[in-house]
Short mmCIF file of C-alpha atoms and ligand atoms in Angstrom, two decimals:
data_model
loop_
_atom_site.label_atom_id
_atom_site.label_comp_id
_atom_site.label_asym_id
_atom_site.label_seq_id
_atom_site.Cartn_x
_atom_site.Cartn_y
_atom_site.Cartn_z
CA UNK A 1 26.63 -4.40 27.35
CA UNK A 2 22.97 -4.22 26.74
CA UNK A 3 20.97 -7.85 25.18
CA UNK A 4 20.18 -7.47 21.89
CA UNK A 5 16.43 -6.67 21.63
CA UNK A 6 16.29 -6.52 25.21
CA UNK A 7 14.07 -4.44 26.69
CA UNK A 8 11.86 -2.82 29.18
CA UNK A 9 9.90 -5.61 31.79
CA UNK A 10 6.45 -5.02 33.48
CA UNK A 11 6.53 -3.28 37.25
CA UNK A 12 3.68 -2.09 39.17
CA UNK A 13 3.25 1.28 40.55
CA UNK A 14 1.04 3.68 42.84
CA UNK A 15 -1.79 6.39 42.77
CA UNK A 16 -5.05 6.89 41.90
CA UNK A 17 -6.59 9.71 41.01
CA UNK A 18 -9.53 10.83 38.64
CA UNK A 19 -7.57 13.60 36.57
CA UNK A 20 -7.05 12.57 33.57
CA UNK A 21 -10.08 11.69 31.29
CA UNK A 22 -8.66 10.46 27.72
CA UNK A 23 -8.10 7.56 25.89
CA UNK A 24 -4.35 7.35 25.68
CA UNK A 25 -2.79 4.63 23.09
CA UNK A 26 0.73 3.27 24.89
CA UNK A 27 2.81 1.31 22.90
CA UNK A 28 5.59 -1.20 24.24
CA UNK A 29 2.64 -1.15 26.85
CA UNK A 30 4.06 -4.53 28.40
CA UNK A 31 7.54 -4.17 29.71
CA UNK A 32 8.81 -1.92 32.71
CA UNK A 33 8.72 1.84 31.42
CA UNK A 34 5.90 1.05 29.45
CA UNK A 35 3.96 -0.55 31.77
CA UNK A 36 4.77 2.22 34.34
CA UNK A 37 3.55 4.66 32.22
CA UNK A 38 0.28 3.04 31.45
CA UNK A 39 -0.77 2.17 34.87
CA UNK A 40 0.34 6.24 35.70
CA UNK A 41 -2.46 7.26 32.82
CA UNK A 42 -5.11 4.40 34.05
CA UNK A 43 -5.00 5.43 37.81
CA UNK A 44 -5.67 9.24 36.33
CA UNK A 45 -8.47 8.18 34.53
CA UNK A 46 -7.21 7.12 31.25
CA UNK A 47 -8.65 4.37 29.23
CA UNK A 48 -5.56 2.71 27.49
CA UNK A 49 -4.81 0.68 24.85
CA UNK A 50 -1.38 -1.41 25.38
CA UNK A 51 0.84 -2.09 22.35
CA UNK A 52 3.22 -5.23 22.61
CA UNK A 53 5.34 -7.60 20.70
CA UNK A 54 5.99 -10.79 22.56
CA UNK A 55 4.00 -10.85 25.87
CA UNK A 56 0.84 -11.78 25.84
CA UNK A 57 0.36 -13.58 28.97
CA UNK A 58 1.54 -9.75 30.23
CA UNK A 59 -0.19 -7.54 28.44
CA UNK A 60 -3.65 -9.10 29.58
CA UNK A 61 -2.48 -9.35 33.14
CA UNK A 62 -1.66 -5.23 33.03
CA UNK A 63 -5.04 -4.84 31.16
CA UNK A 64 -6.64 -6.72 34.40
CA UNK A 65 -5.02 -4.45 36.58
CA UNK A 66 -5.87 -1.59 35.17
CA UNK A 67 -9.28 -2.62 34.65
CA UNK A 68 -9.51 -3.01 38.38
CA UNK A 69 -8.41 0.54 38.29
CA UNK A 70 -12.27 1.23 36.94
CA UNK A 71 -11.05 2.43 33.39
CA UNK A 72 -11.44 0.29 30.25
CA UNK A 73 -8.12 -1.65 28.92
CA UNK A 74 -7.59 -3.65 25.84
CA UNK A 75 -4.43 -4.94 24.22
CA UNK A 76 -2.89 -4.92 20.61
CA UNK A 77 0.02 -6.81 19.24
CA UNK A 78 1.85 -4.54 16.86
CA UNK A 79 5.64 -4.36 15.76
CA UNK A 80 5.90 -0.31 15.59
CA UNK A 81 8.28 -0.33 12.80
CA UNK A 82 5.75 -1.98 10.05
CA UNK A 83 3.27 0.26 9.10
CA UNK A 84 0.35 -2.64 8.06
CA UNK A 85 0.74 -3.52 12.17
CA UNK A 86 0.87 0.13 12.82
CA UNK A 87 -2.28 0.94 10.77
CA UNK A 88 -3.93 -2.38 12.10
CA UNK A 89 -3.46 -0.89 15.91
CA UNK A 90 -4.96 2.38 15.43
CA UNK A 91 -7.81 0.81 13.72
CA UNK A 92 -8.30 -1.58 16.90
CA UNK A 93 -7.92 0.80 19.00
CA UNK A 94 -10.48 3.08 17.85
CA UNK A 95 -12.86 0.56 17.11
CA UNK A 96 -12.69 -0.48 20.85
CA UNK A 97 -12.49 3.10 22.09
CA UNK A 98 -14.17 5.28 19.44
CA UNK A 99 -11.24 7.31 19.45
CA UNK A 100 -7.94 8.76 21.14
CA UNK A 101 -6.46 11.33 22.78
CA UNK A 102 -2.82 11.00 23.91
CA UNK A 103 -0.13 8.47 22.17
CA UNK A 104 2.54 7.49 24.25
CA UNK A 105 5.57 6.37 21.85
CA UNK A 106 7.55 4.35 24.75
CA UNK A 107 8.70 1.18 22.41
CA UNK A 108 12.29 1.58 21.78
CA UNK A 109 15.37 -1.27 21.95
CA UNK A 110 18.92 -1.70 21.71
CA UNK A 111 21.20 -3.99 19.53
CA UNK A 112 24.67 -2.75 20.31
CA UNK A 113 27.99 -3.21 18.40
CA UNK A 114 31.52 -1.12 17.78
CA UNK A 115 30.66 0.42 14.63
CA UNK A 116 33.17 -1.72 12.54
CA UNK A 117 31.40 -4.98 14.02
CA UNK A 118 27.45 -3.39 13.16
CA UNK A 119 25.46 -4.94 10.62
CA UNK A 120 23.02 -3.46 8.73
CA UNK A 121 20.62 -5.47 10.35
CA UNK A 122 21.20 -3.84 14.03
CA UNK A 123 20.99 -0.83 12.50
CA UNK A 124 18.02 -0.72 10.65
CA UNK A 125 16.13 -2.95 13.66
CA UNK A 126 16.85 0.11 15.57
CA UNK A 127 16.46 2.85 13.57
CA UNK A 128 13.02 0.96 12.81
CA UNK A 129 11.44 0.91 16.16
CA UNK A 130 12.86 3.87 17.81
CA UNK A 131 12.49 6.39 15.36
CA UNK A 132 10.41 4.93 12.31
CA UNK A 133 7.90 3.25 14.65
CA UNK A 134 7.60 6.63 16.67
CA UNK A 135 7.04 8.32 13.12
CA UNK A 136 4.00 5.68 12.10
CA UNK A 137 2.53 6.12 15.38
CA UNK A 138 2.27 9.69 15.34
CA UNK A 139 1.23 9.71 11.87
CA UNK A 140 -1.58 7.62 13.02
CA UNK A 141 -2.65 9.73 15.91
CA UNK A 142 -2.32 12.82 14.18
CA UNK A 143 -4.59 11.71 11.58
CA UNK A 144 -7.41 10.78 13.77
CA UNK A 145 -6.84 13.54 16.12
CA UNK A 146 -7.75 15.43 12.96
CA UNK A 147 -10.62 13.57 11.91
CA UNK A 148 -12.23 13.80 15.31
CA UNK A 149 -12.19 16.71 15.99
CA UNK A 150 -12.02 18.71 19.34
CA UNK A 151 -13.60 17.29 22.89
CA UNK A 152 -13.37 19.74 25.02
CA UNK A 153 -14.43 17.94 27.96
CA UNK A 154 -11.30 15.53 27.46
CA UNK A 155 -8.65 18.18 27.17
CA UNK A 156 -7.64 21.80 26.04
CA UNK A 157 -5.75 20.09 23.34
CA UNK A 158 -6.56 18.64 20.34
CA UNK A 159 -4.64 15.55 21.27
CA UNK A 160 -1.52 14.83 22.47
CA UNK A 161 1.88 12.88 21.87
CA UNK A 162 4.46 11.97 24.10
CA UNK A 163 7.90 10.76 22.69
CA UNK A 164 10.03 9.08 24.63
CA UNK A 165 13.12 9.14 24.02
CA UNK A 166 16.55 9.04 25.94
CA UNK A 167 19.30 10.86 27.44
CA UNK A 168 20.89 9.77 24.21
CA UNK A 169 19.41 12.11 22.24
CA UNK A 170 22.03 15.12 23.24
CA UNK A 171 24.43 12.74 24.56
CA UNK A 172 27.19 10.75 22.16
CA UNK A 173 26.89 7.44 23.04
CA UNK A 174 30.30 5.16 21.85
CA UNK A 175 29.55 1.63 20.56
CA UNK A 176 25.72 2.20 20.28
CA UNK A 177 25.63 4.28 16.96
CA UNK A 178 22.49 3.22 16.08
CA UNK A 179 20.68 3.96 19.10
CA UNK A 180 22.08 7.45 19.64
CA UNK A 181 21.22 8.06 16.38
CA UNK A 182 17.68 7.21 16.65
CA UNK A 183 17.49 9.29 20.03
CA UNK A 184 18.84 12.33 18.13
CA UNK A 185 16.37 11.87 15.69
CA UNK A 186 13.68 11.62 18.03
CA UNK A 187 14.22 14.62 19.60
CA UNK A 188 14.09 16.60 15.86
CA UNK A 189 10.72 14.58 14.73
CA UNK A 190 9.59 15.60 17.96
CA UNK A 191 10.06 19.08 17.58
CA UNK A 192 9.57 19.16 13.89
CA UNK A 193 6.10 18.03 14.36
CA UNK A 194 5.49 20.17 17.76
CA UNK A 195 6.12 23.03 15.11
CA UNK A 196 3.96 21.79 12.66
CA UNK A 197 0.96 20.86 14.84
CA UNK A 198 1.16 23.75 17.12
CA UNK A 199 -1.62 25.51 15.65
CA UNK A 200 -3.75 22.39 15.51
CA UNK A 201 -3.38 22.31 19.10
CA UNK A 202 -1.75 19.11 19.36
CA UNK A 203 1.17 18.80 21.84
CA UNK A 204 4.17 16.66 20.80
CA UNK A 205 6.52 16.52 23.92
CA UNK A 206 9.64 14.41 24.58
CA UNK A 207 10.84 12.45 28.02
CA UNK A 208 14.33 11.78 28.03
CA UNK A 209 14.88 9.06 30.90
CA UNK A 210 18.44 8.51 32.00
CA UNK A 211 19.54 5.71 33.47
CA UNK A 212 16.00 3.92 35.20
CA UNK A 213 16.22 0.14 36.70
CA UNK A 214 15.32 -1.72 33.48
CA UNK A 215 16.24 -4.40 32.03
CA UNK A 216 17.40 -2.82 29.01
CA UNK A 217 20.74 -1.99 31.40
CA UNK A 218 20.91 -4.28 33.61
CA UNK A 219 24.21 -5.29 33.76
CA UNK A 220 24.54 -1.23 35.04
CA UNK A 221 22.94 -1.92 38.30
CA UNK A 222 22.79 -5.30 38.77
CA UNK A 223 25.94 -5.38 40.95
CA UNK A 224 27.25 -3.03 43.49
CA UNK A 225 30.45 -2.25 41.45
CA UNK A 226 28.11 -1.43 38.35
CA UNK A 227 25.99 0.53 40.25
CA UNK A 228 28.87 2.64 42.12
CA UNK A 229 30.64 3.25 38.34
CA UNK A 230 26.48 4.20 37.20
CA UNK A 231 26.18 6.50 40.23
CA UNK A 232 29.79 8.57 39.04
CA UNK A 233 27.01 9.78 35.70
CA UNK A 234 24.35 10.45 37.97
CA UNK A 235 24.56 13.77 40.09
CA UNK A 236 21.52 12.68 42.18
CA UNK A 237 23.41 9.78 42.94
CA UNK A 238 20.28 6.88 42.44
CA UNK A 239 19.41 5.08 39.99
CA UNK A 240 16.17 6.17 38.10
CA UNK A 241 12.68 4.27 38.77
CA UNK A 242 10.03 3.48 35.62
CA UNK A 243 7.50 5.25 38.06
CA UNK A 244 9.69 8.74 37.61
CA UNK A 245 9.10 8.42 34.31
CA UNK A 246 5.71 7.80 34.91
CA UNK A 247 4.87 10.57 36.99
CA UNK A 248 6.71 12.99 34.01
CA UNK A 249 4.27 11.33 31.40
CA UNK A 250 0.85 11.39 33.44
CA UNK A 251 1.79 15.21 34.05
CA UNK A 252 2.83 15.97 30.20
CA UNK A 253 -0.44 14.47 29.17
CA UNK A 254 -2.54 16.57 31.59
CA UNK A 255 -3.87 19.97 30.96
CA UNK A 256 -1.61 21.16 33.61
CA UNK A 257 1.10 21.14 30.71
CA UNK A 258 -1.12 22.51 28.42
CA UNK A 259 1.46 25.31 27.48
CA UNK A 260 4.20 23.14 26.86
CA UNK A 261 4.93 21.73 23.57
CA UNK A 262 7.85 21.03 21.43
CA UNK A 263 10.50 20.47 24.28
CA UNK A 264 12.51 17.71 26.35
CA UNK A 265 12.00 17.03 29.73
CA UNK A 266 14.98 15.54 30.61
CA UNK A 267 14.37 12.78 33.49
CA UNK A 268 18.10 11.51 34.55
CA UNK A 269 18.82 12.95 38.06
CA UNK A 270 21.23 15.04 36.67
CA UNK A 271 22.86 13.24 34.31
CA UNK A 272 22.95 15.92 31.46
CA UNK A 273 24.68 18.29 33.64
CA UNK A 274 27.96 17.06 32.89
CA UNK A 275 28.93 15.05 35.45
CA UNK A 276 32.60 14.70 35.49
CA UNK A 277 32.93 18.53 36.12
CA UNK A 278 31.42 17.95 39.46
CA UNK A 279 35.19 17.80 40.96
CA UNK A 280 37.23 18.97 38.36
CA UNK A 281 37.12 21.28 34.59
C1 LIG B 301 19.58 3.40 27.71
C2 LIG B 301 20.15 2.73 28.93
C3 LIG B 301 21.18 3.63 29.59
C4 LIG B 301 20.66 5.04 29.77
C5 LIG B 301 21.74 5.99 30.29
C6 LIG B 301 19.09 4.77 28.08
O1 LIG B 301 18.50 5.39 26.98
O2 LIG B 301 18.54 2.60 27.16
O3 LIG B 301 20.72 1.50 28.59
O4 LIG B 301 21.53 3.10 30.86
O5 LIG B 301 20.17 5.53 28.54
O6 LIG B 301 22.95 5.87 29.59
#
């Protein structure tokens, strides 16, 4: 079982490298995918603005960090799924920053029940974040990508926006209705507004992480009996790391994937493929 509201911690990461010149806006910035992902896109050059919720005390430590990276960092306390905060942390961010470039939409929760035992309340907390608060923030983005206008210096695209979403999004997920659901529906915002961007030359691309060392499933890994069950859904037979995801999202957000819009890359050592026809079908 998963803690209500529980969610991805802070963890620290590796390169540096000058590739990636941008001013990406991350939000659940603070906690362990998030923060991954942030420090990937401020060791590639990446000024970034970090979105949290509770945290503080975090958030400025990973804006320290990365400002010891040489890039600029601020932090902005939002709650993705109300669009006043939403609003609030664009306008922050591009009054500190002038504008941006790439959104990552990372923030994303879990607040699981059998679907007779679900209140409305788990539902729409989850449908709120992980799929309304991805909608607001790439509302947002899109908007000022628009305004600004090209910078052709930054990037080949007009801007770009990562969703991240889950291997939940093509897989049924029993007893977490709500989150599967807001997974699936990911995955169709994200290619619903790949299609209808496309010729603005903004990117929308999805990362679907499988199971990574979070807190969000801890109980999953935490012992070696979890983590031998884990490992039967998992081909590649580890557990994933917040820097694999990472390393997918500083890529996405790079020119080098400047040809790929409106798809999935699925991040789960193998965990789409079916595993339980690996000795049998
Ligand atoms: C969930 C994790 C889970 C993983 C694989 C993720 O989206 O947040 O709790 O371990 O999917 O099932």
């Amino acid at each position: 079982m998963h803690l209500p509201g529980h969610d991805r911690q802070p963890q620290p990461a590796a390169r540096h490298v000058k590739e990636l010149p941008g001013l990406p806006l991350r939000t659940k910035a603070v906690q362990r995918i998030g923060r991954a992902i942030a420090r990937a896109l401020a060791e590639a050059g990446a000024d970034v603005a970090l979105n949290y919720t509770l945290g503080e005390a975090a958030a400025e430590a990973a804006a320290a960090e990365f400002r010891d990276l040489g890039v600029r960092a601020v932090t902005v306390r939002a709650d993705v799924s109300r669009e006043d905060e939403v609003e609030a942390m664009f306008a922050h961010t591009i009054t500190a920053f002038g504008t941006l470039d790439i959104l990552v939409n990372n923030a994303g929760l879990q607040q699981d029940a059998p679907v007779e035992a679900m209140t409305l309340e788990q539902w729409n907390r989850v449908i709120g974040v992980n799929l309304t608060g991805q909608f607001l923030c790439a509302r947002a983005a899109v908007r000022e990508f628009k305004r600004r206008g090209p910078r052709p210096k930054v990037s080949r695209a007009l801007g770009k926006i990562i969703c991240v979403s889950s291997v939940h999004e093509i897989i049924p997920w029993a007893g977490h209705v709500n989150y599967a659901a807001s997974k699936g529906g990911v995955m169709l915002m994200m290619k619903t507004l790949a299609q209808e961007l496309a010729a603005d030359r903004i990117r929308v691309v999805g990362i679907a992480p499988g199971a990574i060392r979070t807190p969000i499933n801890r109980e999953a890994w935490e012992t070696p009996e979890a983590y031998a069950s884990l490992l039967k859904l998992v081909p590649y037979k580890r557990i994933g790391e917040p820097e694999d995801i990472a390393a997918a999202a500083a890529w996405l957000a790079s020119d080098a994937a400047d040809y790929i819009t409106g798809t999935t890359l699925f991040v789960d050592g193998g965990m789409t493929l079916y595993p339980g026809f690996e000795s049998g079908g």
